[in-house]
């Protein structure tokens, strides 16, 4: 039996406490009304420009911050240039602005721009920035929340695959995987509560939930048959309950198999896992539309589900590898040798490349065809999120490719820990880039809110996972493949 | 003086593995082992150095990637930067996604083919090459270990008979 070391437990408490403080600070420091935003923008404008003509009027403040003026739809380009001409914006500026299109305010802008005076437009802009800034702590929480929940879901899927594939190497790691999936119920509850809060309009991450937006936006209104709150939340409930049921029964059967005289529970688990994988691939796809793609309800991509899957699957395998290395270093996994680690590292490498493949397929197809309705997604990301967008490719592809291609390196703990940390941070960034542009647009920053949310969920994850590890022996007894797994060498 | 070798023939790979280990332990120099299929762990038992073919392949892949990059850069950006369907051919980076499939395929092409050719050259394989198997049965179901004989012929014969060989032959090799 593994005992949760008191140091690690203390660390998890500290992480959670720091996280809660930081999350609270994030909500506390978000602006409450447009007056605060105005001051904020004025301060930024002075800092960046300082030109006297920009300070002449309130409107000047507004257009002086050209890079963040983002609410103009393509249709409104002409009107916009006219409206702003008196305060001295040249056409080139407007065009630049037009390229940055967070969808959340497109609709409102489009509705009113035709009759908008400079003053009204300024207020409009302030409201827009206010919404972005108010979304920021919520988005930071949401990204970390979904990231850690999907990691444990990915471990569950990987575990089910190992069961169904009758893998001979991995049974010694089954209890580690089950331990990591212990986070799933906890993560699901928090995540579901968050979705409920979104539905109650406590936050505004999903703009299609806003009846005003739906009323004025035909594109979203046409999707209302799918994107409506009751259907959406019921889907979420079914997915989360389904995954958790599999986790519960699979673990129960695995433990029952320890004390059984035959392989009945093993066979049950085999069938259950096969069913789960079918359920999983369908629900995973829909989940990615519901929880991530619907943040940008004007945009769609057909391979998005697989893309999300590849991202959290590689994070999941990396997490298994890191937890295994930790437990091994504490002497808790007697039968795990470097060959098991080597296999995990191969999966990390392979799934990293798989992620890159899907990332590039999605990017290149949209870039190549350059259809305006699809390409805005990447225009925002490249213009406003340049470093994290391409940084994620370096961290998730180039780095693991060069490190994990070497067979000898795949057996060295510190190399793997280093690669694993980079992969996990890279995939956090990946989720960050999927969600943030639609909610906070150019107001993104990896600051206190974001880091605190990560720390909170990391602490919770460590606490739940390692507590679960102490509950049962870390070696399954009567798994039909356990002997082979103990003597696995590659 | 003629160059004599012993052919110890086995009909089981487990026995062969044991024989290889005892032969190595007795400090007899094993010239070659012929098997009809790959015997897992034989290279380790023989103490052969690990292959460097993968390293070659990686380097060939780098060559392929460089070649692909250079070729697309020269043709599409440097030599004749036409506007083809509005693709930005002002700089390599701007039009790079369009070149990636080619760069990828060339990387794989170079890595794979040059590695295979390296393998053929290093293992001296080519069409019309004279086959070198000392006993035709080694391509079917027998395993053969070849050990050089100095002046200890009798000793070696009895040694190999004790290792489970079904046949021990002394051959004059030219």
XYZ file of C-alpha atoms in Angstrom:
664
model
C 0.000 0.000 0.000
C 1.131 3.482 -0.853
C 1.081 6.162 1.801
C 0.464 9.743 0.779
C 3.612 11.543 1.893
C 2.850 14.409 4.238
C 5.069 16.745 2.235
C 3.104 16.184 -0.926
C -0.142 16.587 0.977
C 1.047 19.890 2.421
C 2.123 20.972 -1.042
C -1.320 20.221 -2.424
C -2.949 22.222 0.397
C -0.631 25.158 -0.264
C -1.357 25.035 -3.989
C -5.099 24.978 -3.367
C -4.928 27.821 -0.846
C -2.758 29.976 -3.108
C -5.059 29.144 -5.976
C -8.206 30.168 -4.130
C -6.601 33.428 -3.019
C -5.475 34.213 -6.557
C -8.823 33.273 -8.089
C -10.558 35.495 -5.542
C -8.163 38.317 -6.341
C -8.879 37.856 -10.046
C -12.621 38.274 -9.503
C -12.080 41.118 -7.067
C -9.854 43.100 -9.411
C -12.037 42.688 -12.502
C -13.653 46.036 -13.376
C -17.260 46.451 -12.252
C -18.527 49.113 -14.697
C -17.508 51.069 -17.754
C -16.163 54.007 -15.722
C -13.408 51.773 -14.409
C -12.726 50.510 -17.913
C -12.519 54.077 -19.181
C -9.892 54.939 -16.603
C -8.026 51.771 -17.446
C -8.040 52.489 -21.156
C -7.078 56.112 -20.599
C -4.107 54.984 -18.533
C -3.064 52.528 -21.223
C -3.523 55.114 -23.941
C -1.330 57.644 -22.144
C 1.298 55.051 -21.625
C 1.356 53.867 -25.209
C 0.821 57.017 -27.198
C 1.120 60.235 -25.254
C 0.379 62.212 -28.424
C -1.629 65.299 -27.588
C -4.234 64.775 -30.282
C -5.141 61.408 -28.784
C -5.916 62.975 -25.482
C -8.056 65.715 -26.951
C -11.345 63.903 -26.473
C -12.857 60.747 -25.154
C -13.218 59.492 -28.702
C -9.521 59.979 -29.200
C -8.811 57.668 -26.301
C -11.059 55.201 -27.963
C -9.420 55.119 -31.345
C -5.956 55.736 -29.955
C -6.097 52.255 -28.624
C -6.445 50.982 -32.138
C -5.180 47.514 -31.523
C -7.919 46.744 -29.073
C -10.730 48.269 -31.015
C -12.177 45.055 -32.210
C -15.889 45.239 -32.565
C -16.225 46.041 -36.244
C -17.691 43.481 -38.568
C -16.487 43.317 -42.126
C -19.792 44.740 -43.319
C -19.356 47.724 -41.093
C -15.963 48.630 -42.371
C -17.205 51.490 -44.454
C -19.491 52.928 -41.834
C -16.784 52.573 -39.276
C -14.263 54.535 -41.298
C -16.827 57.245 -41.826
C -17.781 57.375 -38.210
C -14.231 57.694 -37.119
C -12.990 59.979 -39.825
C -13.685 63.164 -37.842
C -11.393 62.050 -35.061
C -8.615 61.222 -37.441
C -8.450 57.483 -38.036
C -7.065 56.602 -41.407
C -8.432 53.797 -43.478
C -5.469 51.530 -42.939
C -6.093 51.570 -39.220
C -9.680 50.514 -39.649
C -8.688 47.663 -41.848
C -6.264 46.443 -39.277
C -8.967 46.623 -36.688
C -11.382 44.741 -38.838
C -9.083 41.782 -38.959
C -9.448 41.184 -35.263
C -12.922 39.889 -34.759
C -13.917 38.364 -31.473
C -17.342 37.098 -32.200
C -18.907 38.068 -28.946
C -19.411 41.666 -29.937
C -19.757 41.352 -33.644
C -23.467 41.091 -33.397
C -24.047 44.064 -31.193
C -21.693 46.160 -33.246
C -23.388 45.195 -36.464
C -26.812 46.056 -35.142
C -25.979 49.542 -34.013
C -23.090 50.730 -36.119
C -25.296 52.150 -38.813
C -26.682 54.879 -36.617
C -23.820 55.239 -34.253
C -22.303 58.507 -33.228
C -18.749 58.685 -31.988
C -19.992 59.031 -28.425
C -22.217 55.982 -28.600
C -19.527 54.004 -30.240
C -17.156 54.887 -27.493
C -19.586 53.590 -24.884
C -20.073 50.518 -26.988
C -16.363 49.940 -27.024
C -16.073 50.419 -23.281
C -18.862 47.910 -22.706
C -17.091 45.493 -24.966
C -13.822 45.809 -23.071
C -15.710 45.578 -19.795
C -17.212 42.249 -20.865
C -13.826 40.948 -21.881
C -12.243 41.946 -18.599
C -15.135 40.514 -16.609
C -14.813 37.279 -18.535
C -11.124 37.015 -17.782
C -11.182 35.424 -14.296
C -14.024 33.129 -15.388
C -12.162 32.035 -18.489
C -8.981 31.451 -16.523
C -10.929 29.218 -14.156
C -12.701 27.472 -17.015
C -9.498 26.672 -18.933
C -7.799 25.150 -15.902
C -10.988 23.332 -14.875
C -11.602 21.695 -18.242
C -7.900 20.965 -18.724
C -7.507 18.933 -15.560
C -10.863 17.217 -15.990
C -9.998 16.210 -19.540
C -6.606 14.891 -18.413
C -8.316 12.452 -16.075
C -10.816 11.645 -18.834
C -7.923 11.009 -21.206
C -6.337 8.656 -18.692
C -9.677 6.846 -18.483
C -9.807 6.490 -22.256
C -6.189 5.285 -22.378
C -6.964 2.801 -19.621
C -10.002 1.507 -21.511
C -7.897 1.113 -24.651
C -5.303 -0.892 -22.695
C -8.067 -3.156 -21.365
C -9.644 -3.746 -24.742
C -6.310 -4.179 -26.527
C -5.331 -6.737 -23.865
C -2.018 -5.002 -23.568
C 0.602 -7.164 -21.943
C 2.802 -4.358 -20.679
C 0.408 -2.041 -18.892
C -1.490 -4.016 -16.185
C 1.142 -3.041 -13.601
C 0.115 0.543 -14.291
C -3.660 0.002 -14.094
C -3.917 1.099 -10.472
C -1.916 4.213 -11.256
C -4.328 5.024 -14.067
C -7.330 4.320 -11.845
C -5.837 6.582 -9.216
C -5.498 9.424 -11.707
C -9.059 8.946 -12.938
C -10.217 9.398 -9.331
C -10.035 13.085 -10.155
C -12.766 12.668 -12.768
C -15.790 12.695 -10.400
C -14.423 15.677 -8.479
C -13.492 17.548 -11.646
C -16.841 16.719 -13.246
C -18.812 18.187 -10.343
C -16.872 21.446 -10.389
C -17.079 21.589 -14.140
C -20.822 20.906 -14.175
C -21.417 23.603 -11.577
C -19.488 25.979 -13.781
C -21.701 25.102 -16.747
C -24.784 25.704 -14.601
C -23.453 29.103 -13.563
C -22.933 29.938 -17.231
C -26.529 28.960 -17.899
C -27.694 31.222 -15.090
C -25.845 34.110 -16.778
C -23.475 34.522 -13.860
C -20.730 34.627 -16.463
C -20.747 35.305 -20.177
C -18.350 32.808 -21.684
C -20.945 31.332 -24.006
C -22.504 34.213 -25.869
C -25.103 32.058 -27.563
C -26.760 31.778 -24.151
C -27.511 35.488 -24.245
C -31.081 35.909 -25.607
C -30.241 39.412 -26.891
C -27.402 38.066 -28.979
C -29.509 35.243 -30.366
C -32.275 37.701 -31.265
C -29.971 39.812 -33.412
C -27.639 37.185 -34.759
C -29.095 35.021 -37.487
C -26.127 32.665 -37.565
C -26.529 31.841 -33.908
C -30.325 31.853 -34.099
C -30.118 29.206 -36.804
C -28.097 27.007 -34.460
C -30.519 27.457 -31.575
C -31.971 23.995 -32.180
C -28.646 22.602 -31.003
C -27.176 25.458 -29.015
C -29.837 26.032 -26.395
C -29.227 25.813 -22.704
C -31.580 22.959 -21.643
C -30.365 20.604 -24.389
C -26.774 21.611 -23.805
C -26.822 21.034 -20.057
C -28.634 17.702 -20.440
C -25.983 16.578 -22.911
C -23.273 17.638 -20.493
C -24.951 15.722 -17.676
C -25.252 12.562 -19.783
C -21.599 12.711 -20.848
C -20.248 13.327 -17.379
C -22.457 10.689 -15.774
C -21.574 8.177 -18.489
C -17.829 8.622 -18.057
C -18.056 8.503 -14.290
C -20.184 5.364 -14.359
C -17.550 3.606 -16.447
C -14.846 4.748 -14.082
C -16.792 3.545 -11.061
C -17.677 0.109 -12.405
C -14.349 -0.514 -14.074
C -12.494 0.103 -10.842
C -15.008 -1.938 -8.880
C -14.620 -4.887 -11.234
C -10.856 -4.583 -11.180
C -10.849 -4.759 -7.379
C -13.344 -7.643 -7.393
C -11.064 -9.496 -9.808
C -8.342 -9.428 -7.128
C -10.356 -11.689 -4.843
C -12.114 -13.776 -7.484
C -11.448 -17.383 -8.407
C -12.147 -16.966 -12.106
C -11.830 -14.269 -14.767
C -15.483 -13.227 -14.759
C -14.772 -9.680 -13.609
C -11.947 -9.325 -16.072
C -14.309 -10.280 -18.897
C -16.939 -7.899 -17.592
C -14.389 -5.126 -17.616
C -13.357 -6.010 -21.138
C -16.925 -5.649 -22.424
C -17.533 -2.561 -20.344
C -14.386 -0.934 -21.703
C -15.321 -1.714 -25.287
C -18.755 -0.151 -24.758
C -17.204 2.817 -23.019
C -14.841 3.459 -25.916
C -17.766 3.630 -28.326
C -19.643 5.943 -25.966
C -16.489 7.936 -25.383
C -15.630 8.687 -28.973
C -19.148 9.921 -29.692
C -19.465 11.966 -26.527
C -15.931 13.300 -26.792
C -16.678 14.719 -30.185
C -19.924 16.346 -29.051
C -18.274 17.510 -25.846
C -15.658 19.396 -27.822
C -18.356 21.197 -29.813
C -20.381 21.989 -26.722
C -17.730 23.095 -24.303
C -15.016 24.522 -26.501
C -16.152 25.199 -30.057
C -19.383 26.882 -28.949
C -17.275 29.600 -27.342
C -16.910 30.831 -30.941
C -20.421 30.053 -32.173
C -19.836 31.526 -35.622
C -17.007 29.187 -36.347
C -16.918 25.458 -36.980
C -14.358 22.835 -37.844
C -15.003 19.191 -38.578
C -11.857 17.718 -37.081
C -12.109 19.773 -33.922
C -13.230 16.808 -31.813
C -10.180 14.742 -32.707
C -7.966 17.722 -32.238
C -9.217 18.207 -28.686
C -8.933 14.466 -28.117
C -5.307 14.371 -29.245
C -4.493 17.311 -27.007
C -5.824 15.820 -23.806
C -4.786 12.268 -24.670
C -1.125 13.241 -24.901
C -1.485 15.232 -21.673
C -3.066 12.172 -20.080
C -0.276 9.815 -21.088
C 2.251 12.371 -19.907
C 0.466 12.578 -16.569
C 0.537 8.787 -16.250
C 4.252 8.838 -16.978
C 4.967 11.609 -14.460
C 2.873 10.012 -11.701
C 4.477 6.635 -12.417
C 7.955 8.124 -12.250
C 7.084 9.805 -8.965
C 5.639 6.654 -7.407
C 8.550 4.611 -8.734
C 11.029 7.044 -7.199
C 9.235 6.552 -3.869
C 9.605 2.792 -4.257
C 5.856 2.190 -4.499
C 5.905 0.423 -7.865
C 8.100 -2.620 -7.486
C 7.380 -4.190 -10.856
C 7.597 -1.122 -13.039
C 10.876 -1.078 -14.932
C 12.394 1.240 -17.501
C 10.682 -0.683 -20.291
C 7.260 0.360 -18.995
C 8.509 3.930 -18.786
C 9.945 3.580 -22.265
C 6.541 2.504 -23.580
C 4.817 5.456 -21.957
C 7.428 7.756 -23.460
C 6.778 6.284 -26.893
C 3.095 7.074 -26.456
C 3.980 10.606 -25.364
C 6.081 10.994 -28.465
C 3.547 9.437 -30.805
C 0.564 11.356 -29.485
C 2.572 14.598 -29.578
C 3.151 14.072 -33.263
C -0.498 13.089 -33.686
C -1.572 16.336 -32.028
C 0.690 18.279 -34.351
C -0.723 16.487 -37.338
C -4.276 17.467 -36.404
C -3.222 20.977 -35.405
C -1.578 21.464 -38.737
C -4.407 19.859 -40.734
C -6.929 22.161 -39.156
C -4.722 25.205 -39.542
C -3.478 24.530 -43.033
C -6.875 23.711 -44.538
C -8.352 26.923 -43.208
C -5.289 29.004 -44.072
C -5.143 27.601 -47.597
C -8.774 28.123 -48.507
C -8.908 31.375 -46.570
C -12.710 31.536 -46.452
C -13.525 34.626 -44.380
C -16.111 32.951 -42.180
C -13.628 30.306 -41.065
C -10.370 32.154 -41.154
C -11.294 34.790 -38.556
C -10.640 32.094 -35.976
C -6.970 31.971 -36.901
C -6.634 35.664 -37.687
C -7.486 36.477 -34.078
C -5.124 33.853 -32.806
C -2.189 34.840 -34.959
C -2.629 38.602 -34.551
C -3.459 38.693 -30.888
C -2.103 35.415 -29.497
C 0.976 35.106 -31.660
C 3.453 33.888 -29.088
C 1.220 31.371 -27.271
C -0.214 30.169 -30.578
C 3.112 29.287 -32.163
C 4.777 28.692 -28.810
C 2.362 25.831 -28.239
C 3.564 24.187 -31.451
C 7.174 24.467 -30.347
C 6.399 23.072 -26.892
C 4.081 20.330 -28.077
C 5.913 19.274 -31.199
C 9.444 20.500 -31.738
C 10.627 19.956 -28.177
C 9.191 16.440 -27.649
C 10.205 15.484 -31.179
C 13.853 16.288 -30.593
C 13.960 14.947 -27.024
C 11.844 11.816 -27.178
C 13.082 10.522 -30.521
C 16.071 8.985 -28.769
C 15.528 5.489 -27.353
C 17.997 5.948 -24.514
C 16.449 9.250 -23.471
C 13.057 7.570 -23.173
C 14.372 5.589 -20.205
C 15.966 8.472 -18.325
C 13.687 9.875 -15.632
C 14.824 13.470 -15.616
C 14.635 13.751 -19.385
C 11.098 12.437 -19.279
C 10.079 14.736 -16.448
C 11.442 17.691 -18.371
C 9.709 16.689 -21.600
C 6.523 15.895 -19.663
C 6.386 19.267 -17.965
C 6.911 21.053 -21.278
C 4.185 18.942 -22.915
C 1.717 19.632 -20.106
C 2.379 23.366 -20.124
C 2.147 23.335 -23.909
C -1.232 21.641 -23.858
C -2.508 23.983 -21.183
C -1.550 26.737 -23.616
C -3.359 24.851 -26.330
C -6.612 24.903 -24.336
C -5.909 28.510 -23.430
C -5.758 29.371 -27.122
C -8.900 27.423 -27.893
C -10.959 29.242 -25.265
C -9.505 32.655 -24.483
C -9.790 34.427 -27.863
C -13.549 33.910 -27.851
C -14.026 35.154 -24.310
C -11.428 37.820 -23.543
C -10.073 38.536 -27.016
C -7.060 40.810 -26.928
C -7.412 41.317 -23.168
C -5.553 38.076 -22.493
C -2.669 37.812 -20.146
C -1.241 34.900 -18.221
C -1.366 36.626 -14.883
C -2.641 36.005 -11.402
C -6.069 34.680 -12.426
C -4.679 32.158 -14.856
C -1.784 30.924 -12.742
C -3.922 30.802 -9.602
C -6.534 28.704 -11.385
C -3.849 26.289 -12.532
C -2.393 26.095 -9.024
C -5.788 25.469 -7.467
C -6.660 22.639 -9.827
C -3.136 21.223 -9.681
C -3.360 21.109 -5.895
C -6.782 19.523 -6.029
C -5.591 17.045 -8.632
C -2.575 16.006 -6.572
C -4.680 15.722 -3.440
C -7.448 13.637 -4.992
C -5.173 11.441 -7.076
C -2.690 10.528 -4.375
C -5.420 10.067 -1.801
C -7.039 7.577 -4.158
C -3.690 5.780 -4.572
C -3.577 5.015 -0.843
C -6.919 3.213 -0.902
C -5.933 0.050 -2.766
C -2.731 -1.906 -3.471
C -0.873 -0.544 -6.487
C -0.516 -3.970 -8.090
C -3.596 -5.825 -9.403
C -3.450 -9.431 -8.190
C -5.354 -11.631 -10.577
C -5.271 -9.790 -13.862
C -4.664 -12.426 -16.570
C -1.837 -10.346 -18.010
C -0.199 -9.299 -14.773
C 2.641 -11.853 -14.905
C 3.518 -10.857 -18.436
C 3.379 -7.234 -17.411
C 5.675 -7.772 -14.434
C 8.298 -9.339 -16.682
C 7.817 -6.970 -19.533
C 11.002 -5.832 -21.133
C 11.603 -4.163 -24.396
C 48.287 -23.509 -43.252
C 44.664 -24.072 -43.904
C 42.047 -22.033 -42.140
C 39.790 -24.418 -40.286
C 36.414 -23.542 -38.769
C 33.889 -25.501 -36.785
C 30.245 -25.540 -37.822
C 28.092 -26.347 -34.821
C 24.533 -26.942 -35.991
C 21.480 -26.651 -33.698
C 17.809 -27.168 -34.333
C 16.384 -24.972 -31.593
C 16.912 -21.301 -30.920
C 16.863 -21.714 -27.125
C 19.657 -24.284 -27.323
C 21.512 -21.975 -29.671
C 21.220 -19.103 -27.209
C 22.571 -21.250 -24.391
C 25.372 -22.474 -26.635
C 26.306 -18.936 -27.582
C 26.476 -17.979 -23.916
C 28.633 -20.978 -22.945
C 30.888 -20.460 -25.955
C 31.410 -16.843 -25.030
C 32.014 -17.828 -21.423
C 34.675 -20.328 -22.580
C 36.337 -17.525 -24.579
C 35.979 -19.111 -28.000
C 35.708 -16.575 -30.741
C 32.405 -16.845 -32.605
C 32.891 -15.853 -36.226
C 29.256 -15.938 -37.343
C 25.839 -17.262 -36.407
C 23.375 -18.194 -39.145
C 19.683 -18.407 -38.289
C 16.560 -18.796 -40.425
C 14.773 -16.023 -38.517
C 15.655 -13.245 -36.063
C 16.395 -14.742 -32.657
C 15.424 -12.237 -30.011
C 18.369 -11.289 -27.832
C 20.988 -13.041 -29.967
C 22.853 -9.817 -30.687
C 23.083 -9.092 -26.979
C 24.263 -12.633 -26.235
C 26.917 -12.290 -28.944
C 27.940 -8.911 -27.555
C 27.420 -7.128 -30.865
C 27.566 -3.338 -30.818
C 24.163 -1.672 -31.221
C 23.287 -0.496 -34.697
C 23.731 3.157 -35.640
C 21.288 2.940 -38.515
C 18.694 5.067 -36.670
C 21.218 7.865 -36.237
C 21.963 7.736 -39.972
C 18.281 7.879 -40.687
C 17.810 10.948 -38.490
C 20.618 12.738 -40.293
C 19.231 11.757 -43.709
C 15.876 13.133 -42.561
C 17.553 16.429 -41.734
C 19.068 16.441 -45.221
C 15.650 15.787 -46.743
C 14.054 18.562 -44.719
C 16.787 20.979 -45.768
C 16.452 19.922 -49.377
C 12.680 20.401 -49.329
C 12.982 23.774 -47.657
C 15.673 24.967 -50.019
C 13.878 23.699 -53.105
C 10.569 25.353 -52.264
C 12.321 28.532 -51.218
C 14.333 28.754 -54.388
C 11.503 27.866 -56.776
C 8.546 29.585 -55.167
C 10.057 32.594 -53.436
C 13.446 33.350 -54.934
C 13.366 32.418 -58.578
C 9.889 33.328 -59.743
C 7.592 34.626 -56.995
C 4.325 34.612 -58.910
C 0.978 35.342 -57.366
C -0.766 32.004 -57.607
C -4.301 32.219 -56.299
C -3.425 34.984 -53.877
C -0.897 32.979 -51.901
C 1.641 35.331 -50.333
C 4.984 34.561 -51.945
C 6.809 37.540 -50.452
C 8.746 35.491 -47.976
C 9.193 31.837 -47.168
C 7.496 32.078 -43.812
C 4.357 33.675 -45.190
C 3.702 30.823 -47.567
C 5.170 28.053 -45.444
C 2.039 26.027 -44.614
C 1.692 25.252 -48.308
C 5.218 23.805 -48.380
C 4.945 21.674 -45.271
C 3.452 18.589 -46.985
C 6.370 18.580 -49.420
C 8.943 19.193 -46.710
C 7.450 16.378 -44.670
C 7.366 13.898 -47.521
C 10.920 14.689 -48.561
C 12.089 14.238 -44.983
C 10.486 10.805 -44.855
C 11.666 9.945 -48.354
C 15.286 10.787 -47.648
C 15.272 9.218 -44.207
C 13.727 5.980 -45.436
C 15.486 5.438 -48.721
C 18.961 6.540 -47.742
C 18.717 4.440 -44.599
C 17.735 1.375 -46.639
C 20.584 1.983 -49.058
C 22.948 2.409 -46.125
C 21.698 -0.883 -44.771
C 22.342 -2.634 -48.089
C 25.818 -1.199 -48.343
C 26.796 -1.955 -44.772
C 25.445 -5.489 -44.923
C 26.823 -5.973 -48.459
C 23.550 -6.886 -50.127
C 22.859 -6.377 -53.809
C 21.286 -8.203 -56.737
C 23.412 -11.073 -58.155
C 25.364 -11.210 -54.957
C 26.755 -14.684 -54.258
C 24.787 -16.214 -51.373
C 26.961 -16.988 -48.370
C 25.093 -19.576 -46.384
C 27.335 -22.366 -45.260
C 24.541 -24.892 -45.021
C 21.223 -24.656 -46.901
C 19.317 -25.866 -43.859
C 20.102 -22.612 -42.030
C 17.515 -20.857 -44.174
C 14.853 -23.330 -43.160
C 14.987 -24.819 -39.694
C 18.582 -25.100 -38.500
C 20.913 -22.758 -36.648
C 24.622 -22.694 -37.265
C 27.460 -21.280 -35.227
C 30.843 -20.841 -36.864
C 33.890 -20.839 -34.603
C 37.523 -20.533 -35.694
C 39.815 -23.459 -34.937
C 43.421 -22.843 -33.958
C 45.137 -26.003 -32.775
C 42.451 -27.146 -30.387
C 40.310 -29.089 -32.843
C 39.531 -32.130 -30.647
C 38.769 -29.981 -27.642
C 36.396 -27.774 -29.647
C 34.527 -30.695 -31.158
C 33.792 -32.220 -27.790
C 32.952 -28.798 -26.368
C 30.311 -28.166 -29.023
C 28.927 -31.682 -28.782
C 28.260 -30.899 -25.135
C 26.357 -27.709 -25.966
C 23.511 -29.616 -27.580
C 24.635 -29.384 -31.191
C 23.051 -31.967 -33.444
C 26.040 -31.851 -35.768
C 29.599 -30.610 -35.379
C 31.664 -30.308 -38.555
C 35.201 -29.156 -39.149
C 35.516 -27.353 -42.459
C 38.506 -26.095 -44.356
C 37.751 -22.543 -45.228
C 39.666 -20.908 -48.012
